[in-house]
PDB file of C-alpha atoms in Angstrom:
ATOM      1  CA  UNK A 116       7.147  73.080 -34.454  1.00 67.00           C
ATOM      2  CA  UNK A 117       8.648  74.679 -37.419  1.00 70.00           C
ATOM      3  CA  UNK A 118       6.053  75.148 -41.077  1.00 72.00           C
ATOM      4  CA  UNK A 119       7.489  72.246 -42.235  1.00 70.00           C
ATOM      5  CA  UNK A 120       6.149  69.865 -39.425  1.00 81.00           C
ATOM      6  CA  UNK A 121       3.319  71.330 -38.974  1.00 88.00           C
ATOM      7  CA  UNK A 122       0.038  69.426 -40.385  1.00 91.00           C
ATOM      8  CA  UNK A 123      -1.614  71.259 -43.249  1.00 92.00           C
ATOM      9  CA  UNK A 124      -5.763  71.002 -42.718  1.00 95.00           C
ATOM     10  CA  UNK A 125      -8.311  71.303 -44.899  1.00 95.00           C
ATOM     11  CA  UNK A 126     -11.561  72.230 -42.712  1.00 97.00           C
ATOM     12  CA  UNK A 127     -14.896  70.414 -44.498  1.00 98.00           C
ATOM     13  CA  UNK A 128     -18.396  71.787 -42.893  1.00 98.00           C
ATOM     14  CA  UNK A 129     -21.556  69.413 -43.835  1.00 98.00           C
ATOM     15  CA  UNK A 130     -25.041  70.504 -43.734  1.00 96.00           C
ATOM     16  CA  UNK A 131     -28.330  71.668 -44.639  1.00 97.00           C
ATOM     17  CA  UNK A 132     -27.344  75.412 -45.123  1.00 98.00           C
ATOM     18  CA  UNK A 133     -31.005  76.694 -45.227  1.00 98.00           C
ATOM     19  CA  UNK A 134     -29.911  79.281 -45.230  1.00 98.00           C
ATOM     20  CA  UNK A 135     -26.239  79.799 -44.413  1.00 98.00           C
ATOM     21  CA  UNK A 136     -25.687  82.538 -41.211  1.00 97.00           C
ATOM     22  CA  UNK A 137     -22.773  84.570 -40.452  1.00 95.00           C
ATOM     23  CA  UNK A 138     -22.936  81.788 -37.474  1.00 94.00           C
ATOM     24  CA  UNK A 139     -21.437  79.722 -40.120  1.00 96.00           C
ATOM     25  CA  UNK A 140     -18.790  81.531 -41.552  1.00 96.00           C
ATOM     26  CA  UNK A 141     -17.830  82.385 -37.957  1.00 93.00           C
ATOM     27  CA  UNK A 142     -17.449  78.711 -36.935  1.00 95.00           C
ATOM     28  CA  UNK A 143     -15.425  78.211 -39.603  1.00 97.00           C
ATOM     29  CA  UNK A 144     -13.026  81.544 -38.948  1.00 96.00           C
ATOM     30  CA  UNK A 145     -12.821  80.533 -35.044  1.00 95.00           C
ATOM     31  CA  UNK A 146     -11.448  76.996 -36.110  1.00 97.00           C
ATOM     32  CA  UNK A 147      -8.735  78.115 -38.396  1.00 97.00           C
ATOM     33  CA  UNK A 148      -7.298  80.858 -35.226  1.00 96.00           C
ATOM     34  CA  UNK A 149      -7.735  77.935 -32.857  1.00 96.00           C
ATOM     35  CA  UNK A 150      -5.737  75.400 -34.858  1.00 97.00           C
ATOM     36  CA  UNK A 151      -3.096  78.034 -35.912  1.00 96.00           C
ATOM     37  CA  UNK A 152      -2.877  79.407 -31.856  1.00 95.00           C
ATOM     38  CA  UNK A 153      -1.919  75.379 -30.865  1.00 94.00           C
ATOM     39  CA  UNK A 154       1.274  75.570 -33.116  1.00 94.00           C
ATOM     40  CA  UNK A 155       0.490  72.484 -34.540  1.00 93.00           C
ATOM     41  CA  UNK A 156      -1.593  73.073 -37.553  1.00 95.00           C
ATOM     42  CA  UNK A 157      -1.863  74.951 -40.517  1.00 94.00           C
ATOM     43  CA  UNK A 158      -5.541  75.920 -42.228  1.00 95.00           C
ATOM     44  CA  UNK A 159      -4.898  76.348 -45.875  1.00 92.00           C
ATOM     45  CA  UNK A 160      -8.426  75.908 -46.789  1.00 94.00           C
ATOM     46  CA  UNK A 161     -12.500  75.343 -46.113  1.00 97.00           C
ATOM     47  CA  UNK A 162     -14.951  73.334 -47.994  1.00 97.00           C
ATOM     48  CA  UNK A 163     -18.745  73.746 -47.486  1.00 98.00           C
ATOM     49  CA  UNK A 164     -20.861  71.053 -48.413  1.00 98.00           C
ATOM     50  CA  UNK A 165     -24.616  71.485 -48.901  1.00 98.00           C
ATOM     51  CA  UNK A 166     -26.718  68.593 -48.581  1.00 98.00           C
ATOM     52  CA  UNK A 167     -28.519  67.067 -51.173  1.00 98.00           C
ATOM     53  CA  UNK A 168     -32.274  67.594 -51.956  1.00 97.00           C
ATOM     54  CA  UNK A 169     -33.488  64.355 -50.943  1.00 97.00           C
ATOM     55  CA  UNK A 170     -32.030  64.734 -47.317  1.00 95.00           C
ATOM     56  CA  UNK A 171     -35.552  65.392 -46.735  1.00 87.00           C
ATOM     57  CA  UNK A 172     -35.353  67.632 -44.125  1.00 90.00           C
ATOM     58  CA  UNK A 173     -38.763  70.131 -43.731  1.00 92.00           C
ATOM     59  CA  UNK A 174     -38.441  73.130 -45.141  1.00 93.00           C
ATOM     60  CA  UNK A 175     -35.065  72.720 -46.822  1.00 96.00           C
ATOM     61  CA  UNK A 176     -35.377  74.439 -50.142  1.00 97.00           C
ATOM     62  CA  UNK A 177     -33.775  73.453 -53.544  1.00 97.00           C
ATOM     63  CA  UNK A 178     -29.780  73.360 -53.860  1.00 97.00           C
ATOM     64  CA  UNK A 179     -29.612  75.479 -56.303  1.00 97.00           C
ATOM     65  CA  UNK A 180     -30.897  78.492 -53.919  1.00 98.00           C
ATOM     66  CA  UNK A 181     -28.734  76.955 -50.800  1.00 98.00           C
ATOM     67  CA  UNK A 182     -25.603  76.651 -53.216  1.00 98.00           C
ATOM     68  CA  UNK A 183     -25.865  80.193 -54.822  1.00 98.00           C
ATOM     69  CA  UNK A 184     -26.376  81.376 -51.043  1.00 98.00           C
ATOM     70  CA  UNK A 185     -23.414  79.957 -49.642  1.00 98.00           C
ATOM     71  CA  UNK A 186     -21.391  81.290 -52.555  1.00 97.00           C
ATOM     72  CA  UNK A 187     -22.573  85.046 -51.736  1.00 98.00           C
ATOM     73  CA  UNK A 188     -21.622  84.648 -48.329  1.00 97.00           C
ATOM     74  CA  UNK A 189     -18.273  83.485 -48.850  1.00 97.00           C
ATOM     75  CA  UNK A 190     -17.659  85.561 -52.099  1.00 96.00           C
ATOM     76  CA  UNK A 191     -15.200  88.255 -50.138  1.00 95.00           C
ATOM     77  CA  UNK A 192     -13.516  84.968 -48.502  1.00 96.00           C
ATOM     78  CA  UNK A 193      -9.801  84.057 -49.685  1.00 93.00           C
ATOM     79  CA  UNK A 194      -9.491  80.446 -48.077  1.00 95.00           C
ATOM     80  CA  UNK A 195     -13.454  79.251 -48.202  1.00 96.00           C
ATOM     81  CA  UNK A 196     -14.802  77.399 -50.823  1.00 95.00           C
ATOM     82  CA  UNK A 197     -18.584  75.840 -51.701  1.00 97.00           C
ATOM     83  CA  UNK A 198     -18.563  72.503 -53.242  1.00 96.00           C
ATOM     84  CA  UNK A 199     -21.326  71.102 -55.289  1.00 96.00           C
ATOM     85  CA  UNK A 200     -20.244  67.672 -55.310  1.00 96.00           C
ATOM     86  CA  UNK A 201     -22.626  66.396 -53.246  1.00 97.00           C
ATOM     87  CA  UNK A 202     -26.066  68.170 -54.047  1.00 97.00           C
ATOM     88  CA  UNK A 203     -25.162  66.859 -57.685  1.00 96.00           C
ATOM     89  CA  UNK A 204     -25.096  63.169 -56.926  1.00 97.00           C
ATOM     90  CA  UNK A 205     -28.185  60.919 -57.827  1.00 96.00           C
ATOM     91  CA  UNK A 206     -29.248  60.830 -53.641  1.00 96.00           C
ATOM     92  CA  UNK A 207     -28.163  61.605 -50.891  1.00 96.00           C
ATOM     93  CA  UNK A 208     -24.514  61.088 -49.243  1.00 97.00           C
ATOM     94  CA  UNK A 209     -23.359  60.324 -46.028  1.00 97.00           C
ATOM     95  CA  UNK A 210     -20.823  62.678 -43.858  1.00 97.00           C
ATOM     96  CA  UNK A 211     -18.693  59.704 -44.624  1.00 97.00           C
ATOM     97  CA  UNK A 212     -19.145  59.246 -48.067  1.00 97.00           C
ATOM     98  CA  UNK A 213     -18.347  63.020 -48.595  1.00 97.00           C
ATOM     99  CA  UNK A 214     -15.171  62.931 -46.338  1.00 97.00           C
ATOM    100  CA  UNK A 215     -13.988  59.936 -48.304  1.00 96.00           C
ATOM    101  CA  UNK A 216     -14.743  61.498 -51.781  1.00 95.00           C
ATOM    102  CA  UNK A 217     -12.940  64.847 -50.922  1.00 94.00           C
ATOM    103  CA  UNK A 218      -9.963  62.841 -49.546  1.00 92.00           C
ATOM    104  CA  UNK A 219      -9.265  60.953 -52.338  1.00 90.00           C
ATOM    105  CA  UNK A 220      -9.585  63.758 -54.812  1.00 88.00           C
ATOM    106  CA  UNK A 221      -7.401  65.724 -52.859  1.00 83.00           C
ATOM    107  CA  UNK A 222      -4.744  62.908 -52.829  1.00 80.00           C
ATOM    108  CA  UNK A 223      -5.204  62.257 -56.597  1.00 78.00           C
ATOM    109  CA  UNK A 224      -4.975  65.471 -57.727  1.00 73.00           C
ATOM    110  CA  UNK A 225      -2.239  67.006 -55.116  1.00 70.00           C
ATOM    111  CA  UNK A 226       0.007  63.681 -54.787  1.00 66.00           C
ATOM    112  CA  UNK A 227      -0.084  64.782 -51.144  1.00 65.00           C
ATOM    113  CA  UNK A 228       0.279  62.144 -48.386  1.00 53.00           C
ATOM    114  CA  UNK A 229      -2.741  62.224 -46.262  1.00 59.00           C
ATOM    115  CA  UNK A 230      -2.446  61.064 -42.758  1.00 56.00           C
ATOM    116  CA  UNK A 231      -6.067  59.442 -43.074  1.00 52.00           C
ATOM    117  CA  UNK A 232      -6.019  57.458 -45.854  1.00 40.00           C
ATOM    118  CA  UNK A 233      -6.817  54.098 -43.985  1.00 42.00           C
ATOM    119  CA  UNK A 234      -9.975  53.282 -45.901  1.00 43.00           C
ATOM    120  CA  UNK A 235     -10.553  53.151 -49.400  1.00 40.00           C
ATOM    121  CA  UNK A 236     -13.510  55.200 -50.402  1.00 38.00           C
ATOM    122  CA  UNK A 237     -16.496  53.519 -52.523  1.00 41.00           C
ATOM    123  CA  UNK A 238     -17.681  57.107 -54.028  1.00 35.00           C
ATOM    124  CA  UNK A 239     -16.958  58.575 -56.963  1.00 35.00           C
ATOM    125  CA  UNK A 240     -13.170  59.963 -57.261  1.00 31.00           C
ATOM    126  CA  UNK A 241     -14.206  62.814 -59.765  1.00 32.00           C
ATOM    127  CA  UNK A 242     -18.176  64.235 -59.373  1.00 34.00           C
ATOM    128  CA  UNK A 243     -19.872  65.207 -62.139  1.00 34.00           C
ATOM    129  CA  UNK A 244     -22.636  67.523 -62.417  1.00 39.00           C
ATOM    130  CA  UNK A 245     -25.945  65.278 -63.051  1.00 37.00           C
ATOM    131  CA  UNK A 246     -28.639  66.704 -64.936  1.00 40.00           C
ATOM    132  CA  UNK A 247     -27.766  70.142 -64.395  1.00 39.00           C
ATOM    133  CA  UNK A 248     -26.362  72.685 -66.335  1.00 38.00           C
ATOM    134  CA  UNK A 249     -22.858  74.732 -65.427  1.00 33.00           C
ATOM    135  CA  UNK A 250     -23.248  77.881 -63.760  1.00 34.00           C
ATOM    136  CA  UNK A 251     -20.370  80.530 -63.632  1.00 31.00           C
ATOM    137  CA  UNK A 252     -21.557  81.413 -60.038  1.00 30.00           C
ATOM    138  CA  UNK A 253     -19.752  78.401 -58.541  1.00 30.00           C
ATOM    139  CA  UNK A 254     -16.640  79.102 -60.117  1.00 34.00           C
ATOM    140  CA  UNK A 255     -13.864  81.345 -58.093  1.00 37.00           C
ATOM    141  CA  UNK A 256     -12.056  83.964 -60.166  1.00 37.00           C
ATOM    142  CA  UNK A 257      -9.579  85.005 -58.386  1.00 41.00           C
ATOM    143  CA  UNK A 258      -5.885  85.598 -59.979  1.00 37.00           C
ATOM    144  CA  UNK A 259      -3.720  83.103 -59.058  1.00 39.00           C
ATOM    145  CA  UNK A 260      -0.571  84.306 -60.823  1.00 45.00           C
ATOM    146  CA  UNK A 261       1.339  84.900 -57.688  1.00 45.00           C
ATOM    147  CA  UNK A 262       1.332  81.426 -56.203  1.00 44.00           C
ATOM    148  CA  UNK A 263       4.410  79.504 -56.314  1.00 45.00           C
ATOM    149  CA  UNK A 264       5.204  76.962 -59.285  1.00 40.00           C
ATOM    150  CA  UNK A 265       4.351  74.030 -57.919  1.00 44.00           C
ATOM    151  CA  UNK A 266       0.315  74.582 -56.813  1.00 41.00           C
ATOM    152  CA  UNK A 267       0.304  75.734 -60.385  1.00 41.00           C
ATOM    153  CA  UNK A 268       2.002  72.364 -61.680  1.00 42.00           C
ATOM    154  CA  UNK A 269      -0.738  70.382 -59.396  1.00 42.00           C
ATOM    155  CA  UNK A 270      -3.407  72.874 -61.085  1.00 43.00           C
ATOM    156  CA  UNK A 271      -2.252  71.435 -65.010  1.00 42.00           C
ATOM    157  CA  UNK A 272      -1.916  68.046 -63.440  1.00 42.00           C
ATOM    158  CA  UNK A 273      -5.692  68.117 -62.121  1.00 40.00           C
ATOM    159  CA  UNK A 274      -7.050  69.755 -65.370  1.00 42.00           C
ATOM    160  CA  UNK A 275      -4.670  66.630 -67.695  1.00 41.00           C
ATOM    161  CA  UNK A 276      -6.296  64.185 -65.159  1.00 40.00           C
ATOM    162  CA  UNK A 277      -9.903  65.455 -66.527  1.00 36.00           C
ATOM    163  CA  UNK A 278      -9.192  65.061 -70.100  1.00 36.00           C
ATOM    164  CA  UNK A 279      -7.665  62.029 -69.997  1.00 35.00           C
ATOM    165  CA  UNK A 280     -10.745  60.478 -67.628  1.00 38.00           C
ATOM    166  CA  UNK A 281     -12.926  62.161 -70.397  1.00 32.00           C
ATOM    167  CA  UNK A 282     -14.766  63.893 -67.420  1.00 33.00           C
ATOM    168  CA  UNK A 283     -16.293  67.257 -68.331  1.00 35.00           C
ATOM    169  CA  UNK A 284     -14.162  69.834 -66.555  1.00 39.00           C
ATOM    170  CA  UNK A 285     -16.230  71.960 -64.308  1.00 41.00           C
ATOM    171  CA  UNK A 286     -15.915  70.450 -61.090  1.00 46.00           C
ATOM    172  CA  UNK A 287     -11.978  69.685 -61.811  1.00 48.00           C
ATOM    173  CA  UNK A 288     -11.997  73.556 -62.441  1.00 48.00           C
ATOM    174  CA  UNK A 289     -13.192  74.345 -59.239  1.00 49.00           C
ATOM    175  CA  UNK A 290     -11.404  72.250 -57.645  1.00 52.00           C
ATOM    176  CA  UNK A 291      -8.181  73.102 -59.294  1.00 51.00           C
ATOM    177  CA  UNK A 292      -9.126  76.633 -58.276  1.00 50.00           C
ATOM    178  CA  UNK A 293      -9.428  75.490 -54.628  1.00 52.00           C
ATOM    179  CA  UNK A 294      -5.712  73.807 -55.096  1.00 53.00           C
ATOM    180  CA  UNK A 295      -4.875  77.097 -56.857  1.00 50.00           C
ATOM    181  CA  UNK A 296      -5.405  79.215 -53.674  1.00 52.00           C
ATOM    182  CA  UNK A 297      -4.723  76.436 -50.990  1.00 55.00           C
ATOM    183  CA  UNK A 298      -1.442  77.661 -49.596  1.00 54.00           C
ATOM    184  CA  UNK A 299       0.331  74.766 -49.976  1.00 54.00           C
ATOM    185  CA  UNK A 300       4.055  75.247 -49.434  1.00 53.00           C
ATOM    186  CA  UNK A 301       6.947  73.917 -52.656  1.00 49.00           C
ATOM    187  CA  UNK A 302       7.230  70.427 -50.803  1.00 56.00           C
ATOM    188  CA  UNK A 303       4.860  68.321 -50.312  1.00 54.00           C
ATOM    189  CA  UNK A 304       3.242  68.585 -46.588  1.00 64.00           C
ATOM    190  CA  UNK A 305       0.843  65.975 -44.314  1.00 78.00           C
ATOM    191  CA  UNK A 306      -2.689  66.806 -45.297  1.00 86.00           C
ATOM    192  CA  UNK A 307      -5.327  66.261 -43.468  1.00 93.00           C
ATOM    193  CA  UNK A 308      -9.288  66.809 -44.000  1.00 96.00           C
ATOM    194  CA  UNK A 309     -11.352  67.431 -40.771  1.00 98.00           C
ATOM    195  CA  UNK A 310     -14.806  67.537 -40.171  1.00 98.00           C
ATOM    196  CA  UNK A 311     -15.500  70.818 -38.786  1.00 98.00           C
ATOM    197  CA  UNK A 312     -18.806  71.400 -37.059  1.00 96.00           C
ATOM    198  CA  UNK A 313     -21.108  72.609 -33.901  1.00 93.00           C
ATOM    199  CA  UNK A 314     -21.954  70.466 -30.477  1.00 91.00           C
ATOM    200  CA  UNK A 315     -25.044  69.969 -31.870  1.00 92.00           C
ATOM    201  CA  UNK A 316     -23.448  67.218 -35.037  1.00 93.00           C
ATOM    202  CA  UNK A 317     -21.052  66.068 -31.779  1.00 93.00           C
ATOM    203  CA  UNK A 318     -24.263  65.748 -29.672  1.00 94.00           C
ATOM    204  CA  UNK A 319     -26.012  63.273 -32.160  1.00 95.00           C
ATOM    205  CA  UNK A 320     -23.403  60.662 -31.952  1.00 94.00           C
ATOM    206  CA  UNK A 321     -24.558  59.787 -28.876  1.00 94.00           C
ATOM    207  CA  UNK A 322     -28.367  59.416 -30.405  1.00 94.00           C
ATOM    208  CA  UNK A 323     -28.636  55.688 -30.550  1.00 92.00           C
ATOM    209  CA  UNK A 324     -28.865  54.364 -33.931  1.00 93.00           C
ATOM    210  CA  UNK A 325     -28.448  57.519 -35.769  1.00 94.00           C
ATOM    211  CA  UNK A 326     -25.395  57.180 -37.147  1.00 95.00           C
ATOM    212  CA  UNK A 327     -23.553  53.903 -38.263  1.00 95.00           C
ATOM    213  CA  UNK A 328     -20.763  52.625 -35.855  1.00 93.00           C
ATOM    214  CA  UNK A 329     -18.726  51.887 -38.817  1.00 95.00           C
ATOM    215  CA  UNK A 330     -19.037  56.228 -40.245  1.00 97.00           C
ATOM    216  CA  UNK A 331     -18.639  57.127 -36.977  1.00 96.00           C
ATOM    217  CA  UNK A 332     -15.500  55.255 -36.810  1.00 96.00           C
ATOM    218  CA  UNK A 333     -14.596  56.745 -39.951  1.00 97.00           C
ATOM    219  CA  UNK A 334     -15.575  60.399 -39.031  1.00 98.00           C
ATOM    220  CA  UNK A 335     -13.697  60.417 -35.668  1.00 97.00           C
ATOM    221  CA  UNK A 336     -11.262  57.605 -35.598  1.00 96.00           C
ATOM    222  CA  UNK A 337      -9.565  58.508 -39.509  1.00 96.00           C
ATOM    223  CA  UNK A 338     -10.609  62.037 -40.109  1.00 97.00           C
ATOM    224  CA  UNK A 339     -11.108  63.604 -37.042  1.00 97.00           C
ATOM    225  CA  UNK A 340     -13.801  66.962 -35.968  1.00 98.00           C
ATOM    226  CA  UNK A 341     -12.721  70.172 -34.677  1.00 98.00           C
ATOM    227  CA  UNK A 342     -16.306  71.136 -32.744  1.00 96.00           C
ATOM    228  CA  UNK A 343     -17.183  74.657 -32.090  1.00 94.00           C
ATOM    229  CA  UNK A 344     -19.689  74.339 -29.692  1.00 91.00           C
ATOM    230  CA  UNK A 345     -21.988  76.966 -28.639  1.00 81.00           C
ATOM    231  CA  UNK A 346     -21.804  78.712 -25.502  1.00 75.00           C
ATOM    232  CA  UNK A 347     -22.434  77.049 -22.534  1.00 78.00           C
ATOM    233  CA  UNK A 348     -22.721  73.146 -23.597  1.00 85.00           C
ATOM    234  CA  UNK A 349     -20.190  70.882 -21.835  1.00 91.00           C
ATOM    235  CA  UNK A 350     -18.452  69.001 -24.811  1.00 92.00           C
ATOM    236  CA  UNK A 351     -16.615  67.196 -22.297  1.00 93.00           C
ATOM    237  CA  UNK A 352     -19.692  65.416 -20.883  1.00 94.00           C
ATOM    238  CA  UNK A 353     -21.179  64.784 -24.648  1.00 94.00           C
ATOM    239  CA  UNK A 354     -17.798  62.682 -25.535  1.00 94.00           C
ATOM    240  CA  UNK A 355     -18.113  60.290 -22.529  1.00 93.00           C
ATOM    241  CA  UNK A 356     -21.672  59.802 -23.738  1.00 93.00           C
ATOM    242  CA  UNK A 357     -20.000  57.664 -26.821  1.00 93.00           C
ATOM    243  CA  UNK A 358     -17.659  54.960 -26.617  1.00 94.00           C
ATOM    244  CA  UNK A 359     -16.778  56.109 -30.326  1.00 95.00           C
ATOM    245  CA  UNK A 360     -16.439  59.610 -29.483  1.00 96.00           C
ATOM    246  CA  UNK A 361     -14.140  58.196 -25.791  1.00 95.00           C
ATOM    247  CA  UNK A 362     -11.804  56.075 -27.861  1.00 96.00           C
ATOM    248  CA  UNK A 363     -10.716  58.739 -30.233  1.00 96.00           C
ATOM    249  CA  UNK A 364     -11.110  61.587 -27.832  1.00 95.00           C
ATOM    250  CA  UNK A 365      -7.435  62.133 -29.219  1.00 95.00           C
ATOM    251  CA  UNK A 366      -9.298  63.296 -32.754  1.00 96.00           C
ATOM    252  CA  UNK A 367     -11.338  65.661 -31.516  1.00 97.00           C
ATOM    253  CA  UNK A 368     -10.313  69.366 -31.189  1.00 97.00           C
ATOM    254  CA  UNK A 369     -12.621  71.251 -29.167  1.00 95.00           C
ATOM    255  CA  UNK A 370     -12.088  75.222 -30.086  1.00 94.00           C
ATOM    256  CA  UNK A 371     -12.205  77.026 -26.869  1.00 85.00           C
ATOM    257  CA  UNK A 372     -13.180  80.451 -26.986  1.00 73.00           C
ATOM    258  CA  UNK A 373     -13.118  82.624 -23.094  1.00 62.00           C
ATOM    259  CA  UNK A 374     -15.419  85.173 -24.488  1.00 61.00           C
ATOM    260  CA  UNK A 375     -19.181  84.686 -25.619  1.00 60.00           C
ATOM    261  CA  UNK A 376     -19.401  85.726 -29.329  1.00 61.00           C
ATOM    262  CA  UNK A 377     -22.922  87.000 -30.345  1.00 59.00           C
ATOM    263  CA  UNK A 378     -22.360  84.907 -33.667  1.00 64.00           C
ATOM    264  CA  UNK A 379     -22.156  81.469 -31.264  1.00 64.00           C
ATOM    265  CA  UNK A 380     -26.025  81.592 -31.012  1.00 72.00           C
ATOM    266  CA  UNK A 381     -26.665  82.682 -34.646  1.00 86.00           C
ATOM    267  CA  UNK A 382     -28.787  79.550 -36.211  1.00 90.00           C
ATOM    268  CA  UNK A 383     -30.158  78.804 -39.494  1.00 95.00           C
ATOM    269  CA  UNK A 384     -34.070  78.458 -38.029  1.00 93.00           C
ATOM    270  CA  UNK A 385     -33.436  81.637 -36.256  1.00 93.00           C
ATOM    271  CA  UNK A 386     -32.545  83.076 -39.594  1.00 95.00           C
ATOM    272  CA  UNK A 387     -36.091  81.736 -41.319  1.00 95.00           C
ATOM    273  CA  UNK A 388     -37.950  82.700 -38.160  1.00 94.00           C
ATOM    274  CA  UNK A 389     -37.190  86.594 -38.666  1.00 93.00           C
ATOM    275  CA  UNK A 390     -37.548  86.005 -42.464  1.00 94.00           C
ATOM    276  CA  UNK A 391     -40.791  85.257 -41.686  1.00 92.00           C
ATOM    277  CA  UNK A 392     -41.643  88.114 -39.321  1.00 92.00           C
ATOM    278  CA  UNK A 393     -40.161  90.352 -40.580  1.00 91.00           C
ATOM    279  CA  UNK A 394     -37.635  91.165 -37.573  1.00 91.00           C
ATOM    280  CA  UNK A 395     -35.119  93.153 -38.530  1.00 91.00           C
ATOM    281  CA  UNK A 396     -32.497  91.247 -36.393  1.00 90.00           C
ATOM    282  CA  UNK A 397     -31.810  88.763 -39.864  1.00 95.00           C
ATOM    283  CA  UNK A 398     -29.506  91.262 -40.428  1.00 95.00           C
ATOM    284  CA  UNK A 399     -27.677  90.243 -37.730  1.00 94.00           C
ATOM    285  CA  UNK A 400     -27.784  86.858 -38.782  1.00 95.00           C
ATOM    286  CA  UNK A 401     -27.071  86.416 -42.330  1.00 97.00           C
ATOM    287  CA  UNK A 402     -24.678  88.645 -44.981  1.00 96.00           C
ATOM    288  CA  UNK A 403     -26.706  91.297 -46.961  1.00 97.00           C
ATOM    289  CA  UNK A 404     -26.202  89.386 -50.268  1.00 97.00           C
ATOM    290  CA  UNK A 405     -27.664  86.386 -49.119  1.00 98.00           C
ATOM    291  CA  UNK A 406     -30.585  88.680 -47.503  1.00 97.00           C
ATOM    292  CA  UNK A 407     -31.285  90.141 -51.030  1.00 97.00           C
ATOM    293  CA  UNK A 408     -31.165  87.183 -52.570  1.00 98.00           C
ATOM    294  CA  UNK A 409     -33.685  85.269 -50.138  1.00 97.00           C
ATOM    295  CA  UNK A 410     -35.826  88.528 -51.083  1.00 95.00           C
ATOM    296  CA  UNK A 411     -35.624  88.669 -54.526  1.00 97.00           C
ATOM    297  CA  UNK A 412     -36.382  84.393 -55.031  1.00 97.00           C
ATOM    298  CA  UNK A 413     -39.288  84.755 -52.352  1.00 96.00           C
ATOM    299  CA  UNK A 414     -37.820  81.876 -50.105  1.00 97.00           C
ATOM    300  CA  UNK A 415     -38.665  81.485 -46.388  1.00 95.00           C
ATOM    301  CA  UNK A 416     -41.356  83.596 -46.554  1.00 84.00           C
ATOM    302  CA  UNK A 417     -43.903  80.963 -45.377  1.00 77.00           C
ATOM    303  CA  UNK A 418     -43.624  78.582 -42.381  1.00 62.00           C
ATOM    304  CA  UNK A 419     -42.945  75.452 -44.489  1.00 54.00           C
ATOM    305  CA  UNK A 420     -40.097  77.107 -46.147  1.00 50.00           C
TER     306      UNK A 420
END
């Protein structure tokens, strides 16, 4: 396939991020040599989504520590990007919901055709920060005078949609800054959005009545995963476990990897466990910056969080 064919990808990670590992940044790195090695796909950017407060998950401490987290970690990154979109809505949001509200933005703001556009979303086109206040920390400030004319032409056409919509403009700044340094060629390419995550999110769609059949539908049947699974676990025999996960077996990109990667068994509650220890090893698992910042806001330092 020649660049023109090939299907542009934006790679969107959902989760609790308490805290975010190396584990994380790897999955996300393994995804984008996978889908360049099959010739068929282009990675051009990834989102990560933290979930909102009321998820209600034990332990899970406040977004503003798991948001200024994930932004250390991926501070040195060129292609990853953290979105605040969804700890800043009223409750929490579905997978779903935040697949649907990043594809539309991206096709309002970009003009792009996305190949899974088959359902209109019900969420909120442009987020807006809700009772909070801006923070500079979110905000990527990287030059972007070197990219060609026409991401910087979707940039001004992003930041006229804000004024005119009266929205305030931080999150169509960031997200102009994603467009900014998405390497989106002069024409205008396929786009997708796919859910990227571990076996573990693949192994819960067989839990029965966790999800809806409807999201699931969604998830796998319009957007479609790529699943890095950790080593060992037979993805294979997870997907015939769900008639959902069966029908669109054609959706889901399972990155294969020959050799065992230390960062495959890297894990958020490992992370908290040596926090609370004191082992040594959470070096291993998370980025120094992130480390110093868990230190310096006392978090994890207890068993409930």
């Amino acid at each position: 396939m020649t660049e023109n064919t090939k299907t542009h990808v934006i790679l969107l990670s959902c989760g609790s991020f308490n805290p975010i590992t190396k584990g994380h940044i790897h999955m996300f790195e393994k995804a984008k040599e996978y889908l360049h090695k099959t010739g068929k796909f282009i990675v051009i950017g990834g989102i990560i989504s933290p979930v909102h407060d009321s998820y209600g998950k034990p332990g899970l401490v406040p977004s503003r520590h798991r948001l200024t987290m994930c932004q250390l970690a991926v501070q040195s990154s060129d292609w990853i990007r953290v979105d605040p979109w969804e700890c800043y809505q009223d409750t929490w949001q579905t997978t779903c919901s935040v697949l649907e509200h990043h594809r539309d933005l991206m096709k309002r703001v970009t003009g792009c055709i996305l190949s899974n556009v088959n359902t209109p979303s019900t969420t909120p086109v442009i987020g807006q920060p809700q009772n909070k206040t801006q923070t500079a920390i979110y905000q990527n400030h990287n030059t972007v005078n070197n990219k060609p004319t026409a991401i910087k032409l979707w940039g001004k056409m992003s930041e006229s949609l804000g004024k005119i919509c009266c929205v305030r403009s931080y999150l169509i700044q960031l997200f102009v800054c994603w467009v900014s340094n998405f390497c989106l060629p002069l024409y205008c390419p396929e786009l997708r959005i796919l859910l990227l995550c571990g076996s573990d999110l693949l192994e819960s769609f067989c839990i029965p009545g966790l999800w809806k059949d409807s999201d699931m539908e969604v998830i796998v049947g319009d957007f479609g995963i790529v699943v890095v699974p950790r080593d060992g676990v037979d993805t294979e025999r997870i997907m015939n476990h769900s008639s959902v996960l069966r029908k669109y077996k054609d959706n889901i990109t399972v990155v294969k990897d020959d050799a065992n990667h230390p960062m495959s068994i890297v894990s958020s509650t490992k992370s908290r466990l040596a926090l609370q220890h004191g082992d040594g090893h959470v070096v291993d698992y998370l980025n120094q910056p992130v480390i110093d910042y868990i230190l310096q806001s006392q978090l994890y330092i207890n068993a409930s969080g």
